C-alpha positions as a printed Julia matrix, in Angstrom:
143×3 Matrix{Float64}:
  -1.99    5.17   21.96
   0.08    2.6    20.12
   2.56    3.79   17.47
   3.05    1.85   14.24
   5.65    2.48   11.53
   5.6     1.39    7.9
   8.8     1.67    5.82
   8.0     1.44    2.1
  10.54    0.36   -0.52
  10.09    0.74   -4.26
   9.15    1.85   -6.81
   9.01   -1.24   -9.03
   7.41   -1.43  -12.48
   7.7    -5.21  -12.6
   6.88   -7.91  -10.08
  10.23   -9.57  -10.86
  12.08   -7.72   -8.1
   9.3    -7.89   -5.51
  10.22  -10.35   -2.77
   8.24  -13.51   -2.1
   7.7   -12.53    1.52
   4.84  -11.24    3.63
   4.04   -7.57    3.96
   2.06   -4.6     2.7
   2.13   -3.29   -0.86
   0.86   -0.17   -2.6
  -0.18   -0.12   -6.26
   0.01    2.98   -8.46
  -0.69    4.11  -12.0
   2.55    5.66  -13.26
   4.6     6.63  -16.26
   8.03    5.05  -16.61
  11.14    6.76  -17.95
  13.12    3.65  -18.89
  16.21    5.6   -19.98
  16.65    7.3   -16.61
  15.12    4.5   -14.5
  12.47    6.78  -12.97
   8.76    6.51  -12.38
   6.27    9.35  -12.18
   3.32    8.4   -10.02
  -0.17    9.36  -11.21
  -2.59    7.73   -8.76
  -2.6     5.29   -5.86
  -5.12    2.6    -6.81
  -4.79   -0.2    -4.21
  -3.22   -1.1    -0.87
  -2.86   -4.8    -0.17
  -1.37   -7.16    2.34
  -0.38  -10.78    2.46
   1.18  -12.49    5.46
   3.11  -14.96    3.32
   3.88  -13.71   -0.19
   3.09  -10.23   -1.54
   4.53  -11.06   -4.95
   2.02  -13.87   -5.48
  -0.82  -11.69   -4.23
   0.13   -8.9    -6.65
   0.43  -11.29   -9.59
  -3.04  -12.74   -8.89
  -4.62   -9.26   -8.76
  -2.55   -7.67  -11.52
  -5.27   -7.95  -14.23
  -7.54   -5.76  -12.07
  -4.74   -3.23  -11.59
  -3.96   -3.07  -15.31
  -7.6    -2.29  -16.12
  -7.16    1.04  -14.28
  -4.14    2.29  -16.21
  -4.37    4.64  -19.16
  -2.58    4.26  -22.49
   1.16    4.87  -22.15
   1.0     4.18  -18.39
   2.43    1.38  -16.31
   1.5    -0.17  -12.99
   4.13    0.19  -10.29
   4.51   -0.87   -6.69
   6.01    0.07   -3.36
   6.1    -2.41   -0.49
   7.02   -3.09    3.12
   8.39   -6.48    4.12
   7.19   -6.67    7.7
   4.3    -8.8     8.9
   4.2    -7.46   12.46
   0.81   -5.86   13.06
   0.13   -6.19    9.33
  -3.65   -5.98    9.57
  -3.85   -2.8    11.64
  -1.18   -1.1     9.5
  -2.87   -2.03    6.22
  -6.32   -1.06    7.5
  -5.0     2.33    8.65
  -3.39    3.02    5.26
  -6.57    2.03    3.42
  -8.78    4.02    5.81
  -6.71    7.19    5.43
  -5.71    6.95    1.74
  -8.9     5.41    0.28
  -7.47    3.85   -2.93
 -10.09    3.3    -5.62
  -9.81   -0.51   -5.8
 -10.02   -1.23   -2.07
 -13.31   -2.38   -0.59
 -15.64    0.37    0.66
 -15.9    -1.39    4.03
 -12.14   -1.01    4.57
 -12.08    2.58    3.28
 -14.84    3.63    5.67
 -14.15    1.57    8.8
 -10.79    1.38   10.57
 -11.99   -1.23   13.07
  -9.19   -1.01   15.65
  -8.38    0.99   18.78
  -6.98    4.53   18.56
  -3.45    4.45   17.16
  -0.71    6.61   15.61
   1.1     5.84   12.36
   4.29    6.95   10.6
   4.76    6.12    6.91
   8.38    6.4     5.74
  10.36    5.64    2.6
   8.7     5.55   -0.82
   5.5     7.26    0.26
   4.81    9.76   -2.55
   1.1    10.32   -3.16
   0.29    9.52    0.45
  -2.01   12.28    1.68
  -1.04   11.47    5.26
   2.44   10.32    6.34
   2.13   10.93   10.08
  -1.34   10.52   11.48
  -3.47    9.3    14.32
  -6.82    7.58   14.18
  -9.14    8.0    17.15
 -11.94    5.5    17.49
 -14.28    3.96   20.03
 -13.43    0.41   18.85
 -12.15   -2.05   21.42
 -10.32   -4.33   18.99
  -6.56   -4.28   19.59
  -4.48   -4.53   16.41
  -1.44   -6.25   17.9
  -0.7    -9.57   16.14
């Protein structure tokens, strides 16, 4: 089985410091302690990907994200700047984590061959950080 790694950086409460590069991003509801520069994650709400510019993708979808936050909460992000095998990595994260704003078809169908995954870095709230997905699919995820 193929092995894929995702290294997440973050957490950011503003899109200002998110790079204009391709990769995967994770969106959370959080509270923000501005004095101590800390975030407290509440819920993972979306996992996205863009092969060219995650910052632009986030900014376009941000109104949908903000509708999910409660009073006194912020939206924050973690991200991986790596477009290698981006589709299989993103689909695996969505399939295993099932964020509320992702499409049901992605949450319920991995769609690739059996693979193993390691999620490192800023991965709080991930239910699974090392996992394998076994499937009968013949689609290879290598880009």
